[in-house]
PDB file of C-alpha atoms in Angstrom:
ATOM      1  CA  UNK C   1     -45.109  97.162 236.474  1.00  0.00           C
ATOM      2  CA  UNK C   2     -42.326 100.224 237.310  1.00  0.00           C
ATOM      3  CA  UNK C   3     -39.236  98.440 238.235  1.00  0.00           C
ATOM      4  CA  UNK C   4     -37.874 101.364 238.832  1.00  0.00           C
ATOM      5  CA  UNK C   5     -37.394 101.253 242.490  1.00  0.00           C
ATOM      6  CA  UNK C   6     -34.675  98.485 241.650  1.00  0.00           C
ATOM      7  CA  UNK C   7     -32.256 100.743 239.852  1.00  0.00           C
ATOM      8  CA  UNK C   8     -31.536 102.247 243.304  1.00  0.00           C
ATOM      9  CA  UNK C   9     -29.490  98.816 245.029  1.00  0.00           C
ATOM     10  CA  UNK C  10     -26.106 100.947 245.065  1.00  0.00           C
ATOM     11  CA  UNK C  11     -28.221 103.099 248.217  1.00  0.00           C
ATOM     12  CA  UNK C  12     -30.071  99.667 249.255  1.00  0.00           C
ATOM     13  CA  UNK C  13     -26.909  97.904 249.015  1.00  0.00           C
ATOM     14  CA  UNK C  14     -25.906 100.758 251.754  1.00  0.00           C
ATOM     15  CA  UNK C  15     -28.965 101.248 253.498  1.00  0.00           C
ATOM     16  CA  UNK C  16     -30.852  97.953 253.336  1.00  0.00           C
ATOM     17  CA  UNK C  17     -31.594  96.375 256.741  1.00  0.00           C
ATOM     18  CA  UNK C  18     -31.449  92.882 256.556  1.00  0.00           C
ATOM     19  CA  UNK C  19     -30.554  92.597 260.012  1.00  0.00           C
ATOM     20  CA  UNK C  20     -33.519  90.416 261.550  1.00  0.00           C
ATOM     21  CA  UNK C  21     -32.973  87.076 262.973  1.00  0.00           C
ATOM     22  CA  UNK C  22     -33.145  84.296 259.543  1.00  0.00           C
ATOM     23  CA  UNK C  23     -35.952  82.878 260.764  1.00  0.00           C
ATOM     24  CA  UNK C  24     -38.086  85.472 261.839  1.00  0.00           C
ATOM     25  CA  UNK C  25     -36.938  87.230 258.308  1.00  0.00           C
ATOM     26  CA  UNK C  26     -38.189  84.063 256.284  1.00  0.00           C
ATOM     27  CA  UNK C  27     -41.391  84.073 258.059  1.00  0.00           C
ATOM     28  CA  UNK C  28     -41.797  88.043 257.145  1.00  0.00           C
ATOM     29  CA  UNK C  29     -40.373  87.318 253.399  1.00  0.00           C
ATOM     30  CA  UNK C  30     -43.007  84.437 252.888  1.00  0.00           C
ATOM     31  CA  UNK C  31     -46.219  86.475 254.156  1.00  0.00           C
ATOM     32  CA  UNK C  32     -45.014  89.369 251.769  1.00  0.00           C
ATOM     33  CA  UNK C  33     -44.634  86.585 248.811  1.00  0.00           C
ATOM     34  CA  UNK C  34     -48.287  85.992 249.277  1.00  0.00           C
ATOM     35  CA  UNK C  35     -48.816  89.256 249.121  1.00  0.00           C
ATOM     36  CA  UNK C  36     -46.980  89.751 246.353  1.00  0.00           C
ATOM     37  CA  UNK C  37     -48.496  87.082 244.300  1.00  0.00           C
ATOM     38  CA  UNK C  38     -51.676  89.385 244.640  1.00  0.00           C
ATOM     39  CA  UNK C  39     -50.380  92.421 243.160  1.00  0.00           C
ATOM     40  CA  UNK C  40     -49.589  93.963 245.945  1.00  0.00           C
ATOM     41  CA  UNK C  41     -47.197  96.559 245.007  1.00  0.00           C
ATOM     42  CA  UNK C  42     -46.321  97.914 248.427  1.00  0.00           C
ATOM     43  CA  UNK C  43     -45.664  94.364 249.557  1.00  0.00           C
ATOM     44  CA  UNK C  44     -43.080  94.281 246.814  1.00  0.00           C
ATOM     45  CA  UNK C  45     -41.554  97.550 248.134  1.00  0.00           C
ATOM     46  CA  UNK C  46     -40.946  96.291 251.572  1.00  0.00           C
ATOM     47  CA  UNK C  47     -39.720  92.692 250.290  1.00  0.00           C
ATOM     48  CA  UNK C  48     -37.129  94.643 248.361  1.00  0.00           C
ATOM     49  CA  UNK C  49     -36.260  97.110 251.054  1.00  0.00           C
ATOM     50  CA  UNK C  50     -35.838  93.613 253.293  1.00  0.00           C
ATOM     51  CA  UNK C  51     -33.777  92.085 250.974  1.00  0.00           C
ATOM     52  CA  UNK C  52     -31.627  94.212 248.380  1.00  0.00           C
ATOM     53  CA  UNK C  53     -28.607  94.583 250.263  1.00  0.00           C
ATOM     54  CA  UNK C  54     -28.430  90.479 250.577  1.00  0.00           C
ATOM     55  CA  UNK C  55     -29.360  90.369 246.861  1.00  0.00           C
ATOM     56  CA  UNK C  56     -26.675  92.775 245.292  1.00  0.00           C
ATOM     57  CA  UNK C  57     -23.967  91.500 247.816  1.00  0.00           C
ATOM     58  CA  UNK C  58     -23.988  87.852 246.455  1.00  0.00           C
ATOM     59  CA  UNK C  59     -24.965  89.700 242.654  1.00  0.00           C
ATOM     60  CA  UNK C  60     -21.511  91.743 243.208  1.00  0.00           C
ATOM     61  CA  UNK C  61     -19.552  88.203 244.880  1.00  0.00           C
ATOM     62  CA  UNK C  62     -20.138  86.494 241.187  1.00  0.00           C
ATOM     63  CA  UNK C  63     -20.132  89.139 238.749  1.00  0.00           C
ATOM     64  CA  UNK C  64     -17.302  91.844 240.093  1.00  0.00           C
ATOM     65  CA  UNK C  65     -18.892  94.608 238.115  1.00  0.00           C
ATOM     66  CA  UNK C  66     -21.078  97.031 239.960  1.00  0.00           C
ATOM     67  CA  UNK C  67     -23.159  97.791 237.087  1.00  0.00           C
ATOM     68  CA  UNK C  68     -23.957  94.225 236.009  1.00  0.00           C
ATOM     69  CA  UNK C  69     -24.476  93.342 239.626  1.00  0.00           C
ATOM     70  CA  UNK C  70     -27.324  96.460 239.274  1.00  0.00           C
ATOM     71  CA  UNK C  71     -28.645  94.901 236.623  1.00  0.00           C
ATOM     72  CA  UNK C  72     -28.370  91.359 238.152  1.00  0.00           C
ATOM     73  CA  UNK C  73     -30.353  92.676 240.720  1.00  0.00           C
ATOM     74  CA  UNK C  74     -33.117  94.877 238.962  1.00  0.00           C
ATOM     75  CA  UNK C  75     -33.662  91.282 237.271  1.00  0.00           C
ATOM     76  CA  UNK C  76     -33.917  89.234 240.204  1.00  0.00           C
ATOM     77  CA  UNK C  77     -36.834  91.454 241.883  1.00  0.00           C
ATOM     78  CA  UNK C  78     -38.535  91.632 238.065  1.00  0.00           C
ATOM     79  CA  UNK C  79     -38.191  87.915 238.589  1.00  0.00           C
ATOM     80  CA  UNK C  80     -39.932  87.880 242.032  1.00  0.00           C
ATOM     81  CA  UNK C  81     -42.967  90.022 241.156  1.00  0.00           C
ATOM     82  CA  UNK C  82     -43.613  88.028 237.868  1.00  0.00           C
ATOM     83  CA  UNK C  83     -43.154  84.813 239.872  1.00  0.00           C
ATOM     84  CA  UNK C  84     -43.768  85.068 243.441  1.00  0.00           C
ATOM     85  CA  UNK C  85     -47.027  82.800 242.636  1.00  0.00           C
ATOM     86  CA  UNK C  86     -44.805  80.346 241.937  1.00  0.00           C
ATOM     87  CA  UNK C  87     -42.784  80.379 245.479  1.00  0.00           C
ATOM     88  CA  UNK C  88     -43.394  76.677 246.633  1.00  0.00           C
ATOM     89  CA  UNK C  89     -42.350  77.076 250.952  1.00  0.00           C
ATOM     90  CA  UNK C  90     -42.165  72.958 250.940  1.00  0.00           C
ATOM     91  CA  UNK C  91     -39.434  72.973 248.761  1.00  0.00           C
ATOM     92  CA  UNK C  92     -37.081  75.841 250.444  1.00  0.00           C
ATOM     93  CA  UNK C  93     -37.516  78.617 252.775  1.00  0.00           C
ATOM     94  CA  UNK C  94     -37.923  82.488 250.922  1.00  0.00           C
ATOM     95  CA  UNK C  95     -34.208  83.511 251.578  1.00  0.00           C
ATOM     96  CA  UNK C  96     -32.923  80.330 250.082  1.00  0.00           C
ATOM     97  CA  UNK C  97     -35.253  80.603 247.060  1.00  0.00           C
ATOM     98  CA  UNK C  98     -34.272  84.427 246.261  1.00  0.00           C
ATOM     99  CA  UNK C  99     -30.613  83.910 247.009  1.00  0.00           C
ATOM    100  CA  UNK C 100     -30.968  80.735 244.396  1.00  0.00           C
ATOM    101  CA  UNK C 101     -32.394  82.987 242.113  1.00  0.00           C
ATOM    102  CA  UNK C 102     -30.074  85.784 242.216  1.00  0.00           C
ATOM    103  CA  UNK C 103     -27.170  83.196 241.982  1.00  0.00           C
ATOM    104  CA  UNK C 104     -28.673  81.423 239.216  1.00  0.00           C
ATOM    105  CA  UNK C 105     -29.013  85.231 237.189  1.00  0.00           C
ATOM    106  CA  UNK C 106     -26.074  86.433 237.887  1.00  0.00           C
ATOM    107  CA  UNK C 107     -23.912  82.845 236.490  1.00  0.00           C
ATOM    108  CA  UNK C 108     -26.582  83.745 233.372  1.00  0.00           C
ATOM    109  CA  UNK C 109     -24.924  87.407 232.884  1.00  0.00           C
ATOM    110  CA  UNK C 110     -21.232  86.017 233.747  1.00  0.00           C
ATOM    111  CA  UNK C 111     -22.250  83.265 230.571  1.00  0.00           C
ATOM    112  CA  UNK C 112     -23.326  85.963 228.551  1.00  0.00           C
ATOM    113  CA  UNK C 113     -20.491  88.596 228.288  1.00  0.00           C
ATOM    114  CA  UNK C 114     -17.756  86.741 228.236  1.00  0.00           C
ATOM    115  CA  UNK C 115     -16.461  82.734 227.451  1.00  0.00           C
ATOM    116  CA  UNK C 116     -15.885  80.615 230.268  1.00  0.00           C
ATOM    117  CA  UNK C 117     -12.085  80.334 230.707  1.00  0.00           C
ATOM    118  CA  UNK C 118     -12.115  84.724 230.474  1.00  0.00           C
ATOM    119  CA  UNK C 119     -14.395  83.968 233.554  1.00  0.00           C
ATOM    120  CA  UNK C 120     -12.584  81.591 235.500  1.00  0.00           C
ATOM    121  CA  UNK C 121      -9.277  83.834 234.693  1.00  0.00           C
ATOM    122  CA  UNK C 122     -11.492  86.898 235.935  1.00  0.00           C
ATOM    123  CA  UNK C 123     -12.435  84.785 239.097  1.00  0.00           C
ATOM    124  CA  UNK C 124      -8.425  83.850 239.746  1.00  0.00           C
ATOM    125  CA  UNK C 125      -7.376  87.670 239.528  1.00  0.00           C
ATOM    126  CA  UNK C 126     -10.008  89.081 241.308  1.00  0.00           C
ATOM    127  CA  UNK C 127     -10.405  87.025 244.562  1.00  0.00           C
ATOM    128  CA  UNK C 128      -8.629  85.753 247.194  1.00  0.00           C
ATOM    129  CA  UNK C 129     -11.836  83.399 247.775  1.00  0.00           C
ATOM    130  CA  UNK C 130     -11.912  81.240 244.732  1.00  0.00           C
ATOM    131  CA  UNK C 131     -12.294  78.367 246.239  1.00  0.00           C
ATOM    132  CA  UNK C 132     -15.859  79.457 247.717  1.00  0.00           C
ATOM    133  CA  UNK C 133     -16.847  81.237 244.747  1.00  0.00           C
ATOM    134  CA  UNK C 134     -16.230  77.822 242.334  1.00  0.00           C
ATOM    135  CA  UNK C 135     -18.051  75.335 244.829  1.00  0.00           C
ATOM    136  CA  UNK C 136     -21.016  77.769 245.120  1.00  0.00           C
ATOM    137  CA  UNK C 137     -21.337  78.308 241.513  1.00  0.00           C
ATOM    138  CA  UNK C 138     -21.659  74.533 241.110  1.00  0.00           C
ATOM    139  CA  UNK C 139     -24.175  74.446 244.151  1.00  0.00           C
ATOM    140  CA  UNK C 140     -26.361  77.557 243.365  1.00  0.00           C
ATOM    141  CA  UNK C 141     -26.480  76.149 239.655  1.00  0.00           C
ATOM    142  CA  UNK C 142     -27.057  72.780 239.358  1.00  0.00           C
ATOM    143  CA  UNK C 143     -29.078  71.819 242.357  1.00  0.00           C
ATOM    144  CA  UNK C 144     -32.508  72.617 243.244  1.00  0.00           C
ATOM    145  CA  UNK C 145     -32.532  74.641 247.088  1.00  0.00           C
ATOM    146  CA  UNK C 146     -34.060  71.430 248.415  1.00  0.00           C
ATOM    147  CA  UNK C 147     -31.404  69.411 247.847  1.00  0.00           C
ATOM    148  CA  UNK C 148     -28.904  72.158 249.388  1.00  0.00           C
ATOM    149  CA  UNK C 149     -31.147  72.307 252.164  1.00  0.00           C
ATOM    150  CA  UNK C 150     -30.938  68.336 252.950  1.00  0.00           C
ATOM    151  CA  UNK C 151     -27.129  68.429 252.782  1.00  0.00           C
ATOM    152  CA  UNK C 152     -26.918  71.426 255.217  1.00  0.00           C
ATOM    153  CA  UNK C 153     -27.754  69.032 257.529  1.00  0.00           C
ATOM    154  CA  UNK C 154     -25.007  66.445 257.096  1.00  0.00           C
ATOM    155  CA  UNK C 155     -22.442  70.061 257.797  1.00  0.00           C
ATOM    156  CA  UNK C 156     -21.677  70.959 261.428  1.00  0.00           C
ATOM    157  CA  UNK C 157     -23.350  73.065 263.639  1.00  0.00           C
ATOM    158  CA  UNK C 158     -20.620  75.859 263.262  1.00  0.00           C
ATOM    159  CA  UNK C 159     -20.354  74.996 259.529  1.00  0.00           C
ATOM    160  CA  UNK C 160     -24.195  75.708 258.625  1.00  0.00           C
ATOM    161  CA  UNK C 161     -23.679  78.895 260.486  1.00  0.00           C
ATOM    162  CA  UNK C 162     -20.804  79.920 258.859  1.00  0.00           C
ATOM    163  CA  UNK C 163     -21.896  78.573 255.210  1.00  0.00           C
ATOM    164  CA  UNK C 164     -25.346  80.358 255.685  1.00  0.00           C
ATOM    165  CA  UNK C 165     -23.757  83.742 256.820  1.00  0.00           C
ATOM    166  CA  UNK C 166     -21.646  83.632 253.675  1.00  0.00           C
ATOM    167  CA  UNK C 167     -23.293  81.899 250.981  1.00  0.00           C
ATOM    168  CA  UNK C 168     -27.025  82.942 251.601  1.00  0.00           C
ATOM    169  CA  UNK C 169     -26.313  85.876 253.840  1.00  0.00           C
ATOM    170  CA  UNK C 170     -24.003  87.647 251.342  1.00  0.00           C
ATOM    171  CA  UNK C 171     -21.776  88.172 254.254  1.00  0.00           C
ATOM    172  CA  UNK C 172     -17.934  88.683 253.369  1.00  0.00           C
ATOM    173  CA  UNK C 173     -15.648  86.421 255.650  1.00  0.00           C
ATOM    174  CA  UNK C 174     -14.433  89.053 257.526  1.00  0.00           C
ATOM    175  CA  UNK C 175     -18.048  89.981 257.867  1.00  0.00           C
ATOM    176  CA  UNK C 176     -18.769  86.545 259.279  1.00  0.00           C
ATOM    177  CA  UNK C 177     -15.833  86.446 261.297  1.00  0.00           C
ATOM    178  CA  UNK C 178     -17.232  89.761 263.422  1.00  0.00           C
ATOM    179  CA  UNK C 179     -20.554  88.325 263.538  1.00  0.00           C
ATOM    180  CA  UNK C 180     -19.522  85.262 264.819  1.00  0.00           C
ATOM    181  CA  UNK C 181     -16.611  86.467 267.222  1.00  0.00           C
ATOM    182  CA  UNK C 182     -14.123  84.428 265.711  1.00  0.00           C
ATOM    183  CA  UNK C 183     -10.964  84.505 263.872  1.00  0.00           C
ATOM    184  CA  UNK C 184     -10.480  85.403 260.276  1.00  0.00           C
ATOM    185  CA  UNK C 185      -8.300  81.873 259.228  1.00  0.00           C
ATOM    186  CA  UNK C 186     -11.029  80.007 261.328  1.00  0.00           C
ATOM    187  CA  UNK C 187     -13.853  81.225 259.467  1.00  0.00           C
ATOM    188  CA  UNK C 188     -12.167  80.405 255.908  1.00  0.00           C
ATOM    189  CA  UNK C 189     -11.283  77.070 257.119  1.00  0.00           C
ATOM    190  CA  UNK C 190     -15.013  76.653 258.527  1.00  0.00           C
ATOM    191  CA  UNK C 191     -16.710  77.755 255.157  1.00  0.00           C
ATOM    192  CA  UNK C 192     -14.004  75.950 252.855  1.00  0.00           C
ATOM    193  CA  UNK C 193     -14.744  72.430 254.325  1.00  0.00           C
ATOM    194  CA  UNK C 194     -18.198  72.880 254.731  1.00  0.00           C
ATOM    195  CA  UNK C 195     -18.261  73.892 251.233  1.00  0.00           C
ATOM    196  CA  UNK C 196     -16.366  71.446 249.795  1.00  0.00           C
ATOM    197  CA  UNK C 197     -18.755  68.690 252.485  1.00  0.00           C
ATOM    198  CA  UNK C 198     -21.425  70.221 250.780  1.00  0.00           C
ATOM    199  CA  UNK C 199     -20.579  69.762 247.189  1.00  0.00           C
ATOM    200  CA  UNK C 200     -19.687  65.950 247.540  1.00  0.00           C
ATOM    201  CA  UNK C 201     -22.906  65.331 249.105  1.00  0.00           C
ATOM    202  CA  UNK C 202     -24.854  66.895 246.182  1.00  0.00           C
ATOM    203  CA  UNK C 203     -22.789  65.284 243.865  1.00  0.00           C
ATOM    204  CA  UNK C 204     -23.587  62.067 245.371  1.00  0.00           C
ATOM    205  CA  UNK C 205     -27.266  62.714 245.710  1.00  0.00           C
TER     206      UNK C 205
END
């Protein structure tokens, strides 16, 4: 098929909507999968015009660089089309399963263009968040989005919110800080535990 469409996330990135309630945007996302799965080609347009924005935001969180994080992207929505058959709604809802892809593809490109300590050293120049960006590469890498869904649970009410916002959301802190009417320092210290919560309970499942 003509990925083409996906070369364009620098204007989704700044147009994309994204803005519909999670739920009500998972229910949408998983009748379009179907869809998709068929061939459907204008299915796959709207998925991507739903979801681009969230896509390239957590693409651009891991990998810096905005043209890998293009490419991250074009990848993850080749990735959909070719496997949206495949898209098991027991197991995780649609968000969950695209953000776990994009995550999981854009670790792959960070492994592939440069050695592991140049990355960390990258990480530690680059962002003031490091401590979110290490626990989430651990999560959206080893686990399977079942098992992050189970220990969600075991997080605080304000926690899952905040966690969701930034990790799945591709919502900045500040970001999540305005949606939530909150302060800044709050927020960190919100997604920072819940994080760190979140990584000892996978580690011990």
């Amino acid at each position: 098929m003509d990925t083409s469409p996906a070369r364009g996330t620098a204007d989704a990135h700044a147009t994309g909507t994204g803005t519909s309630p999670v739920p009500e945007l998972n229910a949408q996302l998983g009748r379009l999968l179907g869809m998709i799965a068929g061939g459907d080609r204008d299915a796959f347009v709207e998925f991507y015009g739903l979801t681009s924005r969230r896509v390239f935001g957590l693409a651009r969180r891991v990998l810096l660089d905005q043209e890998l994080s293009e490419d991250a992207t074009q990848e993850v929505f080749l990735q959909v089309w070719q496997s949206a058959g495949r898209f098991d709604p027991a197991a995780g809802s649609p968000l969950a399963w695209l953000m776990t892809i994009t995550h999981r593809r854009a670790v792959d490109k960070v492994r592939s263009v440069q050695a592991a300590t140049d990355r960390e050293a990258s990480y530690g120049a680059a962002s003031q968040d490091i401590e979110h960006d290490a626990v989430s590469e651990e999560v959206g890498s080893r686990l399977e989005a079942e098992a992050v869904a189970r220990c969600l649970q075991t997080l605080t009410e304000t926690q899952q919110e905040s966690v969701r916002l930034a990790y799945y959301g591709g919502l900045s802190y500040r970001e999540v800080a305005e949606k939530l009417h909150a302060a800044l320092p709050t927020i960190k210290s919100r997604i920072r535990d819940g994080l760190l919560r979140l990584k000892n309970c996978l580690e011990v499942g």
